[in-house]
Amino acid sequence: MQDKKINITYIISDIDKALAFEWIAEKLNQQVFELSFILLNKNQGCFLENWLKERAVPVFYVHYAGKGQLWSSFWKVRSLLKKLKAQVVHCHLFDASLVGLLAAKSLGIKKRIFTRHYSTFHHEYFPRAVYYDKFINSLATDIVAISQNVQNVLVQKENVSLRKVHLIHHGFKLELFGEVPPEKTLQLKQKYNLEGKYPVIGVIARWTHWKGIQYIIPAFKNILQKYPHAHLLLANAHGDYTQTIRQLLADIPHNYSEIRFEQDLATLYKTLDVYVHTPINAEVEAFGQTYVEALASNILSVFTLSGVANEFIQHEKNALVVGYQDSEAISVSIERLLEDENLRKNIQSNTQSSIERLFDLNIMIQLLSDLYHSK
């Protein structure tokens, strides 16, 4: 029987609100683990920091606005890890992994973990950053791959030993997406002026090239020919591809709306008639939480297979699958979902069973606990 808790410190960069860390703080066995957080952020007082403080979870802020603070952050993080007597360090996101793993290694901390939250992004868009990725890989004793796709990138493209990589899918409180009171859905429809609009086609993705929104908008224009009151709802509407997307939207000025951020995602999904997520190739999406969220919400969906979707999305079983960068196929599939009642019923009867075996929160917590215990 273990009589001393294992001290685990999470180091996270550029974070505001992230349900996954709230769930981990709630679910990780407090009789076995002593959990603390170090947040590398530009400004103090993010949502997660305040949430942790309200629950008396030790949390420390380190100012980090970019690579100019790399070494000052290193020394601050190193000092905190020493003070916390961290036995396990688990880093999330690029800057936190670079700073945190360096600090942990300099202290001789034997369990140095980071979760890889992206796949081929650097390979495709910033090839020089792959050298940093390989350096981060070398600092870690263990790497959490959030999908089979990420594991393949680490092993096949970056030559990481398979023994070092642990496949642990994101876990979800799946019931949160199914149990949404109708009055909450109505309130959100009123908030975003969606009442009386049909069909509402939803996209929840940053405005960046690889998310493939540039192929969804022409597909929606095709839908308008048959459904003139259709509405395109674009959430998480910001990013480095904004200019191109705005040019495409200029043709449908009265049939779309955009939301920069909506905290109540579970209810937002319920305002939609069809959901669409179409990354441009199989590898560029590392995971794609939205695939799981849409199915947990039982929303009819059109997808390309990217990231974790390759592991569980099946055409005509739990969604409709289209080829990459194909607007025509997207519009045809949206129409099929709107017009084929038998297809809709079949898909919606399979959504829950296809996600429970992989993405239940308790599975992730158990796998993380096993990793923290391992030698």
mmCIF file of C-alpha atoms in Angstrom:
data_model
loop_
_atom_site.group_PDB
_atom_site.id
_atom_site.type_symbol
_atom_site.label_atom_id
_atom_site.label_comp_id
_atom_site.label_asym_id
_atom_site.label_seq_id
_atom_site.Cartn_x
_atom_site.Cartn_y
_atom_site.Cartn_z
ATOM 1 C CA MET A 1 0.000 0.000 0.000
ATOM 2 C CA GLN A 2 1.333 3.389 -0.996
ATOM 3 C CA ASP A 3 1.797 5.733 1.959
ATOM 4 C CA LYS A 4 3.192 8.747 0.120
ATOM 5 C CA LYS A 5 1.571 10.697 -2.667
ATOM 6 C CA ILE A 6 3.255 11.148 -6.023
ATOM 7 C CA ASN A 7 3.859 14.850 -6.756
ATOM 8 C CA ILE A 8 2.756 15.659 -10.315
ATOM 9 C CA THR A 9 3.156 19.109 -11.857
ATOM 10 C CA TYR A 10 1.349 20.050 -15.049
ATOM 11 C CA ILE A 11 3.047 22.772 -17.087
ATOM 12 C CA ILE A 12 0.823 24.396 -19.724
ATOM 13 C CA SER A 13 1.394 27.354 -22.052
ATOM 14 C CA ASP A 14 -0.950 29.823 -23.762
ATOM 15 C CA ILE A 15 -4.115 28.522 -22.113
ATOM 16 C CA ASP A 16 -7.370 30.143 -21.041
ATOM 17 C CA LYS A 17 -10.194 27.648 -20.547
ATOM 18 C CA ALA A 18 -9.731 23.942 -21.184
ATOM 19 C CA LEU A 19 -12.230 21.447 -19.814
ATOM 20 C CA ALA A 20 -9.762 18.571 -20.046
ATOM 21 C CA PHE A 21 -7.562 20.003 -17.282
ATOM 22 C CA GLU A 22 -10.563 20.734 -15.079
ATOM 23 C CA TRP A 23 -11.691 17.122 -15.485
ATOM 24 C CA ILE A 24 -8.203 15.795 -14.705
ATOM 25 C CA ALA A 25 -8.003 17.943 -11.567
ATOM 26 C CA GLU A 26 -11.381 16.573 -10.461
ATOM 27 C CA LYS A 27 -10.878 12.925 -11.381
ATOM 28 C CA LEU A 28 -7.235 12.115 -10.672
ATOM 29 C CA ASN A 29 -7.083 10.189 -7.397
ATOM 30 C CA GLN A 30 -6.226 12.730 -4.698
ATOM 31 C CA GLN A 31 -5.324 9.957 -2.263
ATOM 32 C CA VAL A 32 -2.532 8.840 -4.593
ATOM 33 C CA PHE A 33 -1.441 11.985 -6.463
ATOM 34 C CA GLU A 34 -0.606 15.526 -5.357
ATOM 35 C CA LEU A 35 -1.387 17.678 -8.394
ATOM 36 C CA SER A 36 -0.119 21.198 -9.099
ATOM 37 C CA PHE A 37 -0.092 23.470 -12.146
ATOM 38 C CA ILE A 38 2.352 25.968 -13.653
ATOM 39 C CA LEU A 39 0.756 28.185 -16.312
ATOM 40 C CA LEU A 40 2.935 30.034 -18.836
ATOM 41 C CA ASN A 41 0.697 32.841 -20.069
ATOM 42 C CA LYS A 42 0.995 36.374 -21.370
ATOM 43 C CA ASN A 43 -1.415 37.650 -18.722
ATOM 44 C CA GLN A 44 -2.294 36.471 -15.252
ATOM 45 C CA GLY A 45 -5.800 35.403 -14.261
ATOM 46 C CA CYS A 46 -6.933 33.097 -17.071
ATOM 47 C CA PHE A 47 -10.097 31.038 -16.583
ATOM 48 C CA LEU A 48 -8.193 27.848 -15.704
ATOM 49 C CA GLU A 49 -5.994 29.652 -13.180
ATOM 50 C CA ASN A 50 -9.013 31.106 -11.390
ATOM 51 C CA TRP A 51 -10.886 27.793 -11.551
ATOM 52 C CA LEU A 52 -7.979 25.968 -9.908
ATOM 53 C CA LYS A 53 -7.589 28.622 -7.209
ATOM 54 C CA GLU A 54 -11.276 28.396 -6.333
ATOM 55 C CA ARG A 55 -10.784 24.678 -5.690
ATOM 56 C CA ALA A 56 -7.551 25.103 -3.737
ATOM 57 C CA VAL A 57 -5.462 23.312 -6.371
ATOM 58 C CA PRO A 58 -1.904 24.728 -6.255
ATOM 59 C CA VAL A 59 -1.382 26.867 -9.358
ATOM 60 C CA PHE A 60 1.478 29.207 -10.263
ATOM 61 C CA TYR A 61 1.634 31.865 -12.980
ATOM 62 C CA VAL A 62 4.782 32.504 -15.025
ATOM 63 C CA HIS A 63 4.782 35.433 -17.432
ATOM 64 C CA TYR A 64 5.451 34.202 -20.953
ATOM 65 C CA ALA A 65 4.744 36.318 -24.016
ATOM 66 C CA GLY A 66 7.069 34.604 -26.475
ATOM 67 C CA LYS A 67 10.558 33.242 -27.049
ATOM 68 C CA GLY A 68 12.045 36.394 -25.480
ATOM 69 C CA GLN A 69 10.996 35.040 -22.076
ATOM 70 C CA LEU A 70 12.397 31.558 -22.725
ATOM 71 C CA TRP A 71 15.299 31.684 -20.269
ATOM 72 C CA SER A 72 13.619 33.793 -17.608
ATOM 73 C CA SER A 73 10.702 31.336 -17.712
ATOM 74 C CA PHE A 74 13.113 28.420 -17.530
ATOM 75 C CA TRP A 75 14.596 29.675 -14.257
ATOM 76 C CA LYS A 76 11.192 30.465 -12.753
ATOM 77 C CA VAL A 77 9.773 27.076 -13.706
ATOM 78 C CA ARG A 78 12.907 25.327 -12.449
ATOM 79 C CA SER A 79 12.607 27.107 -9.093
ATOM 80 C CA LEU A 80 8.924 26.166 -8.793
ATOM 81 C CA LEU A 81 9.549 22.506 -9.642
ATOM 82 C CA LYS A 82 12.263 22.387 -6.997
ATOM 83 C CA LYS A 83 9.957 23.998 -4.429
ATOM 84 C CA LEU A 84 7.123 21.603 -5.308
ATOM 85 C CA LYS A 85 9.445 18.581 -5.141
ATOM 86 C CA ALA A 86 7.918 17.399 -8.405
ATOM 87 C CA GLN A 87 8.423 13.715 -9.152
ATOM 88 C CA VAL A 88 6.467 13.730 -12.407
ATOM 89 C CA VAL A 89 6.331 16.661 -14.813
ATOM 90 C CA HIS A 90 3.659 16.601 -17.533
ATOM 91 C CA CYS A 91 3.852 19.361 -20.152
ATOM 92 C CA HIS A 92 1.222 20.471 -22.635
ATOM 93 C CA LEU A 93 1.698 22.620 -25.761
ATOM 94 C CA PHE A 94 4.885 23.662 -27.494
ATOM 95 C CA ASP A 95 6.387 26.405 -25.312
ATOM 96 C CA ALA A 96 5.508 24.673 -22.045
ATOM 97 C CA SER A 97 7.107 21.470 -23.307
ATOM 98 C CA LEU A 98 10.323 23.241 -24.302
ATOM 99 C CA VAL A 99 10.646 25.199 -21.047
ATOM 100 C CA GLY A 100 9.212 22.584 -18.711
ATOM 101 C CA LEU A 101 11.125 19.561 -19.949
ATOM 102 C CA LEU A 102 14.403 21.491 -19.967
ATOM 103 C CA ALA A 103 13.814 22.613 -16.386
ATOM 104 C CA ALA A 104 12.776 19.127 -15.292
ATOM 105 C CA LYS A 105 15.813 17.503 -16.897
ATOM 106 C CA SER A 106 18.168 20.047 -15.315
ATOM 107 C CA LEU A 107 16.791 19.025 -11.907
ATOM 108 C CA GLY A 108 17.164 15.329 -12.619
ATOM 109 C CA ILE A 109 13.410 14.650 -12.476
ATOM 110 C CA LYS A 110 13.125 11.101 -13.739
ATOM 111 C CA LYS A 111 9.577 11.174 -15.131
ATOM 112 C CA ARG A 112 9.311 13.847 -17.843
ATOM 113 C CA ILE A 113 6.174 13.625 -19.967
ATOM 114 C CA PHE A 114 4.635 15.788 -22.637
ATOM 115 C CA THR A 115 1.438 15.395 -24.591
ATOM 116 C CA ARG A 116 1.838 16.002 -28.318
ATOM 117 C CA HIS A 117 -1.179 18.081 -29.360
ATOM 118 C CA TYR A 118 -0.301 18.498 -33.052
ATOM 119 C CA SER A 119 0.736 16.102 -35.783
ATOM 120 C CA THR A 120 2.219 17.258 -39.113
ATOM 121 C CA PHE A 121 1.572 20.991 -38.636
ATOM 122 C CA HIS A 122 5.265 21.880 -38.428
ATOM 123 C CA HIS A 123 6.198 19.378 -41.139
ATOM 124 C CA GLU A 124 3.766 20.993 -43.566
ATOM 125 C CA TYR A 125 3.880 24.692 -42.642
ATOM 126 C CA PHE A 126 7.029 25.356 -40.544
ATOM 127 C CA PRO A 127 9.668 22.724 -41.414
ATOM 128 C CA ARG A 128 12.403 24.406 -39.348
ATOM 129 C CA ALA A 129 10.290 23.937 -36.210
ATOM 130 C CA VAL A 130 10.605 20.160 -36.638
ATOM 131 C CA TYR A 131 14.142 20.494 -35.197
ATOM 132 C CA TYR A 132 12.574 21.887 -32.001
ATOM 133 C CA ASP A 133 10.061 19.042 -31.992
ATOM 134 C CA LYS A 134 12.873 16.495 -32.149
ATOM 135 C CA PHE A 135 14.697 18.275 -29.334
ATOM 136 C CA ILE A 136 11.552 18.229 -27.170
ATOM 137 C CA ASN A 137 11.116 14.535 -27.992
ATOM 138 C CA SER A 138 14.656 13.872 -26.766
ATOM 139 C CA LEU A 139 14.060 15.664 -23.446
ATOM 140 C CA ALA A 140 11.007 13.559 -22.593
ATOM 141 C CA THR A 141 11.095 10.140 -20.981
ATOM 142 C CA ASP A 142 7.516 9.525 -22.159
ATOM 143 C CA ILE A 143 5.312 11.071 -24.849
ATOM 144 C CA VAL A 144 1.527 10.913 -24.859
ATOM 145 C CA ALA A 145 0.136 10.588 -28.384
ATOM 146 C CA ILE A 146 -3.493 11.693 -28.472
ATOM 147 C CA SER A 147 -4.275 9.633 -31.583
ATOM 148 C CA GLN A 148 -2.841 6.847 -33.708
ATOM 149 C CA ASN A 149 -2.060 9.549 -36.261
ATOM 150 C CA VAL A 150 0.156 11.441 -33.798
ATOM 151 C CA GLN A 151 1.856 8.192 -32.770
ATOM 152 C CA ASN A 152 2.649 7.463 -36.423
ATOM 153 C CA VAL A 153 4.103 10.942 -36.933
ATOM 154 C CA LEU A 154 6.322 10.599 -33.862
ATOM 155 C CA VAL A 155 7.581 7.131 -34.748
ATOM 156 C CA GLN A 156 7.702 7.247 -38.545
ATOM 157 C CA LYS A 157 8.543 10.897 -39.263
ATOM 158 C CA GLU A 158 10.530 11.871 -36.149
ATOM 159 C CA ASN A 159 12.174 8.533 -35.297
ATOM 160 C CA VAL A 160 10.912 8.332 -31.713
ATOM 161 C CA SER A 161 11.149 4.891 -30.133
ATOM 162 C CA LEU A 162 7.739 3.260 -29.944
ATOM 163 C CA ARG A 163 8.547 2.238 -26.333
ATOM 164 C CA LYS A 164 8.540 5.930 -25.415
ATOM 165 C CA VAL A 165 5.124 6.690 -26.921
ATOM 166 C CA HIS A 166 1.826 6.053 -25.126
ATOM 167 C CA LEU A 167 -1.453 6.226 -27.045
ATOM 168 C CA ILE A 168 -3.944 7.951 -24.740
ATOM 169 C CA HIS A 169 -7.005 9.458 -26.402
ATOM 170 C CA HIS A 170 -8.624 12.586 -25.029
ATOM 171 C CA GLY A 171 -11.364 11.655 -22.583
ATOM 172 C CA PHE A 172 -14.712 13.420 -22.340
ATOM 173 C CA LYS A 173 -17.625 13.722 -19.976
ATOM 174 C CA LEU A 174 -19.772 12.450 -22.810
ATOM 175 C CA GLU A 175 -23.017 12.896 -20.881
ATOM 176 C CA LEU A 176 -22.542 16.685 -20.900
ATOM 177 C CA PHE A 177 -23.125 16.743 -24.654
ATOM 178 C CA GLY A 178 -26.217 14.572 -24.562
ATOM 179 C CA GLU A 179 -28.005 16.085 -21.567
ATOM 180 C CA VAL A 180 -28.766 19.636 -22.725
ATOM 181 C CA PRO A 181 -32.098 21.117 -21.543
ATOM 182 C CA PRO A 182 -34.231 22.336 -24.476
ATOM 183 C CA GLU A 183 -34.609 25.761 -22.853
ATOM 184 C CA LYS A 184 -30.826 26.254 -22.973
ATOM 185 C CA THR A 185 -30.811 25.431 -26.670
ATOM 186 C CA LEU A 186 -33.637 27.905 -27.253
ATOM 187 C CA GLN A 187 -31.753 30.634 -25.367
ATOM 188 C CA LEU A 188 -28.661 30.121 -27.505
ATOM 189 C CA LYS A 189 -30.744 30.143 -30.700
ATOM 190 C CA GLN A 190 -32.209 33.460 -29.613
ATOM 191 C CA LYS A 191 -28.771 34.795 -28.679
ATOM 192 C CA TYR A 192 -27.433 34.086 -32.181
ATOM 193 C CA ASN A 193 -30.676 34.846 -34.059
ATOM 194 C CA LEU A 194 -31.114 31.299 -35.369
ATOM 195 C CA GLU A 195 -34.850 30.903 -34.808
ATOM 196 C CA GLY A 196 -36.782 30.196 -37.971
ATOM 197 C CA LYS A 197 -33.642 29.423 -39.966
ATOM 198 C CA TYR A 198 -33.342 26.029 -41.596
ATOM 199 C CA PRO A 199 -31.133 24.206 -42.037
ATOM 200 C CA VAL A 200 -28.461 25.591 -39.716
ATOM 201 C CA ILE A 201 -25.121 24.244 -40.906
ATOM 202 C CA GLY A 202 -22.433 24.480 -38.235
ATOM 203 C CA VAL A 203 -18.653 24.714 -38.308
ATOM 204 C CA ILE A 204 -16.546 24.929 -35.142
ATOM 205 C CA ALA A 205 -12.972 25.457 -36.288
ATOM 206 C CA ARG A 206 -10.294 28.130 -36.294
ATOM 207 C CA TRP A 207 -9.975 30.089 -39.501
ATOM 208 C CA THR A 208 -6.762 28.511 -40.691
ATOM 209 C CA HIS A 209 -5.931 26.899 -44.029
ATOM 210 C CA TRP A 210 -5.719 23.287 -42.965
ATOM 211 C CA LYS A 211 -9.182 23.198 -41.364
ATOM 212 C CA GLY A 212 -10.704 23.291 -44.863
ATOM 213 C CA ILE A 213 -13.386 25.927 -44.265
ATOM 214 C CA GLN A 214 -12.614 27.285 -47.742
ATOM 215 C CA TYR A 215 -14.306 24.148 -49.114
ATOM 216 C CA ILE A 216 -17.332 24.304 -46.816
ATOM 217 C CA ILE A 217 -18.421 27.812 -47.835
ATOM 218 C CA PRO A 218 -18.818 26.976 -51.582
ATOM 219 C CA ALA A 219 -20.706 23.825 -50.530
ATOM 220 C CA PHE A 220 -23.045 25.964 -48.438
ATOM 221 C CA LYS A 221 -23.660 28.240 -51.438
ATOM 222 C CA ASN A 222 -24.889 25.162 -53.312
ATOM 223 C CA ILE A 223 -27.233 24.335 -50.426
ATOM 224 C CA LEU A 224 -28.731 27.830 -50.632
ATOM 225 C CA GLN A 225 -30.084 27.086 -54.115
ATOM 226 C CA LYS A 226 -32.436 24.494 -52.649
ATOM 227 C CA TYR A 227 -32.735 25.895 -49.119
ATOM 228 C CA PRO A 228 -32.798 29.698 -49.407
ATOM 229 C CA HIS A 229 -33.293 30.128 -45.636
ATOM 230 C CA ALA A 230 -30.257 28.027 -44.751
ATOM 231 C CA HIS A 231 -27.793 29.569 -42.330
ATOM 232 C CA LEU A 232 -24.069 28.946 -41.906
ATOM 233 C CA LEU A 233 -22.880 29.271 -38.300
ATOM 234 C CA LEU A 234 -19.108 29.672 -37.978
ATOM 235 C CA ALA A 235 -17.797 29.321 -34.428
ATOM 236 C CA ASN A 236 -14.227 29.803 -33.209
ATOM 237 C CA ALA A 237 -14.110 32.387 -35.986
ATOM 238 C CA HIS A 238 -10.585 33.769 -35.934
ATOM 239 C CA GLY A 239 -7.220 32.796 -37.346
ATOM 240 C CA ASP A 240 -4.536 33.406 -39.948
ATOM 241 C CA TYR A 241 -6.785 32.548 -42.924
ATOM 242 C CA THR A 242 -9.401 35.191 -42.164
ATOM 243 C CA GLN A 243 -8.884 37.295 -45.294
ATOM 244 C CA THR A 244 -9.554 34.389 -47.671
ATOM 245 C CA ILE A 245 -12.572 33.209 -45.700
ATOM 246 C CA ARG A 246 -14.088 36.681 -45.601
ATOM 247 C CA GLN A 247 -13.739 36.954 -49.370
ATOM 248 C CA LEU A 248 -15.692 33.716 -49.763
ATOM 249 C CA LEU A 249 -18.353 34.847 -47.292
ATOM 250 C CA ALA A 250 -18.881 38.122 -49.160
ATOM 251 C CA ASP A 251 -21.227 36.294 -51.562
ATOM 252 C CA ILE A 252 -23.619 35.249 -48.751
ATOM 253 C CA PRO A 253 -23.771 38.332 -46.485
ATOM 254 C CA HIS A 254 -27.225 37.546 -45.066
ATOM 255 C CA ASN A 255 -26.923 33.793 -44.620
ATOM 256 C CA TYR A 256 -24.108 33.391 -42.150
ATOM 257 C CA SER A 257 -23.019 34.483 -38.710
ATOM 258 C CA GLU A 258 -19.768 34.101 -36.842
ATOM 259 C CA ILE A 259 -18.940 33.505 -33.191
ATOM 260 C CA ARG A 260 -15.453 34.159 -31.930
ATOM 261 C CA PHE A 261 -15.948 32.129 -28.752
ATOM 262 C CA GLU A 262 -18.862 30.339 -27.128
ATOM 263 C CA GLN A 263 -18.167 28.762 -23.760
ATOM 264 C CA ASP A 264 -21.201 26.460 -23.809
ATOM 265 C CA LEU A 265 -20.162 24.198 -26.679
ATOM 266 C CA ALA A 266 -22.497 21.378 -25.679
ATOM 267 C CA THR A 267 -25.512 23.629 -26.213
ATOM 268 C CA LEU A 268 -24.065 25.185 -29.362
ATOM 269 C CA TYR A 269 -23.999 21.795 -31.077
ATOM 270 C CA LYS A 270 -27.701 21.367 -30.266
ATOM 271 C CA THR A 271 -28.566 24.512 -32.261
ATOM 272 C CA LEU A 272 -27.342 22.829 -35.465
ATOM 273 C CA ASP A 273 -29.119 20.672 -38.027
ATOM 274 C CA VAL A 274 -25.919 19.459 -39.704
ATOM 275 C CA TYR A 275 -22.324 19.754 -38.575
ATOM 276 C CA VAL A 276 -19.358 19.877 -40.974
ATOM 277 C CA HIS A 277 -15.641 19.400 -40.281
ATOM 278 C CA THR A 278 -13.320 18.893 -43.256
ATOM 279 C CA PRO A 279 -9.548 19.133 -42.639
ATOM 280 C CA ILE A 280 -7.567 19.040 -45.870
ATOM 281 C CA ASN A 281 -5.734 15.718 -45.431
ATOM 282 C CA ALA A 282 -5.522 12.638 -43.218
ATOM 283 C CA GLU A 283 -2.601 13.712 -41.041
ATOM 284 C CA VAL A 284 -2.883 17.442 -40.400
ATOM 285 C CA GLU A 285 -5.473 17.125 -37.616
ATOM 286 C CA ALA A 286 -3.739 15.710 -34.546
ATOM 287 C CA PHE A 287 -6.930 14.615 -32.811
ATOM 288 C CA GLY A 288 -10.018 16.643 -33.586
ATOM 289 C CA GLN A 289 -12.115 16.836 -30.419
ATOM 290 C CA THR A 290 -14.971 18.135 -32.512
ATOM 291 C CA TYR A 291 -15.473 14.702 -34.126
ATOM 292 C CA VAL A 292 -16.205 13.233 -30.689
ATOM 293 C CA GLU A 293 -18.238 16.222 -29.474
ATOM 294 C CA ALA A 294 -20.510 16.203 -32.525
ATOM 295 C CA LEU A 295 -21.265 12.497 -32.152
ATOM 296 C CA ALA A 296 -21.727 12.841 -28.389
ATOM 297 C CA SER A 297 -24.290 15.561 -29.214
ATOM 298 C CA ASN A 298 -25.932 13.182 -31.726
ATOM 299 C CA ILE A 299 -25.693 15.812 -34.458
ATOM 300 C CA LEU A 300 -25.733 14.636 -38.076
ATOM 301 C CA SER A 301 -22.273 15.266 -39.461
ATOM 302 C CA VAL A 302 -20.199 15.440 -42.643
ATOM 303 C CA PHE A 303 -16.489 14.769 -42.160
ATOM 304 C CA THR A 304 -13.215 14.229 -43.881
ATOM 305 C CA LEU A 305 -11.100 11.624 -42.118
ATOM 306 C CA SER A 306 -8.250 13.343 -40.315
ATOM 307 C CA GLY A 307 -6.604 12.804 -36.950
ATOM 308 C CA VAL A 308 -8.551 10.504 -34.664
ATOM 309 C CA ALA A 309 -11.461 10.275 -37.114
ATOM 310 C CA ASN A 310 -9.466 7.609 -38.959
ATOM 311 C CA GLU A 311 -9.931 5.382 -35.907
ATOM 312 C CA PHE A 312 -13.690 5.466 -35.445
ATOM 313 C CA ILE A 313 -15.675 7.436 -38.061
ATOM 314 C CA GLN A 314 -17.412 5.116 -40.521
ATOM 315 C CA HIS A 315 -19.203 6.295 -43.638
ATOM 316 C CA GLU A 316 -22.996 5.967 -43.393
ATOM 317 C CA LYS A 317 -22.685 4.336 -39.966
ATOM 318 C CA ASN A 318 -22.045 7.298 -37.636
ATOM 319 C CA ALA A 319 -21.479 10.135 -40.147
ATOM 320 C CA LEU A 320 -21.023 10.813 -43.842
ATOM 321 C CA VAL A 321 -17.424 10.842 -45.050
ATOM 322 C CA VAL A 322 -16.263 12.902 -48.028
ATOM 323 C CA GLY A 323 -12.980 13.221 -49.899
ATOM 324 C CA TYR A 324 -10.512 15.957 -49.075
ATOM 325 C CA GLN A 325 -10.916 19.445 -50.532
ATOM 326 C CA ASP A 326 -14.189 18.559 -52.304
ATOM 327 C CA SER A 327 -16.949 21.176 -52.026
ATOM 328 C CA GLU A 328 -19.319 19.289 -54.300
ATOM 329 C CA ALA A 329 -19.154 16.160 -52.164
ATOM 330 C CA ILE A 330 -19.773 18.217 -49.022
ATOM 331 C CA SER A 331 -22.943 19.800 -50.420
ATOM 332 C CA VAL A 332 -24.254 16.468 -51.745
ATOM 333 C CA SER A 333 -23.717 14.870 -48.335
ATOM 334 C CA ILE A 334 -25.453 17.713 -46.482
ATOM 335 C CA GLU A 335 -28.467 17.297 -48.768
ATOM 336 C CA ARG A 336 -28.506 13.537 -48.163
ATOM 337 C CA LEU A 337 -28.656 14.073 -44.412
ATOM 338 C CA LEU A 338 -31.444 16.604 -44.756
ATOM 339 C CA GLU A 339 -33.570 14.495 -47.099
ATOM 340 C CA ASP A 340 -33.006 10.818 -46.229
ATOM 341 C CA GLU A 341 -34.875 10.008 -43.016
ATOM 342 C CA ASN A 342 -33.726 6.381 -42.879
ATOM 343 C CA LEU A 343 -30.107 7.442 -43.211
ATOM 344 C CA ARG A 344 -30.533 9.965 -40.400
ATOM 345 C CA LYS A 345 -32.073 7.397 -38.065
ATOM 346 C CA ASN A 346 -29.380 4.835 -38.814
ATOM 347 C CA ILE A 347 -26.552 7.287 -38.166
ATOM 348 C CA GLN A 348 -28.045 8.666 -34.975
ATOM 349 C CA SER A 349 -28.601 5.165 -33.603
ATOM 350 C CA ASN A 350 -24.850 4.484 -33.800
ATOM 351 C CA THR A 351 -23.214 7.675 -32.567
ATOM 352 C CA GLN A 352 -23.037 6.905 -28.843
ATOM 353 C CA SER A 353 -21.742 3.349 -29.082
ATOM 354 C CA SER A 354 -18.976 4.387 -31.456
ATOM 355 C CA ILE A 355 -17.445 6.863 -28.996
ATOM 356 C CA GLU A 356 -17.964 5.287 -25.565
ATOM 357 C CA ARG A 357 -15.338 2.557 -25.980
ATOM 358 C CA LEU A 358 -12.559 5.046 -26.883
ATOM 359 C CA PHE A 359 -13.306 8.424 -25.357
ATOM 360 C CA ASP A 360 -14.943 7.976 -21.971
ATOM 361 C CA LEU A 361 -13.172 10.210 -19.455
ATOM 362 C CA ASN A 362 -12.547 7.365 -17.007
ATOM 363 C CA ILE A 363 -10.484 5.504 -19.609
ATOM 364 C CA MET A 364 -8.136 8.488 -20.041
ATOM 365 C CA ILE A 365 -7.791 8.999 -16.277
ATOM 366 C CA GLN A 366 -6.902 5.337 -15.743
ATOM 367 C CA LEU A 367 -4.297 5.342 -18.518
ATOM 368 C CA LEU A 368 -2.720 8.554 -17.197
ATOM 369 C CA SER A 369 -2.660 7.122 -13.664
ATOM 370 C CA ASP A 370 -0.920 3.999 -14.952
ATOM 371 C CA LEU A 371 1.655 6.152 -16.739
ATOM 372 C CA TYR A 372 2.382 8.229 -13.646
ATOM 373 C CA HIS A 373 2.872 5.042 -11.618
ATOM 374 C CA SER A 374 5.121 3.313 -14.156
ATOM 375 C CA LYS A 375 8.873 3.139 -13.652
#
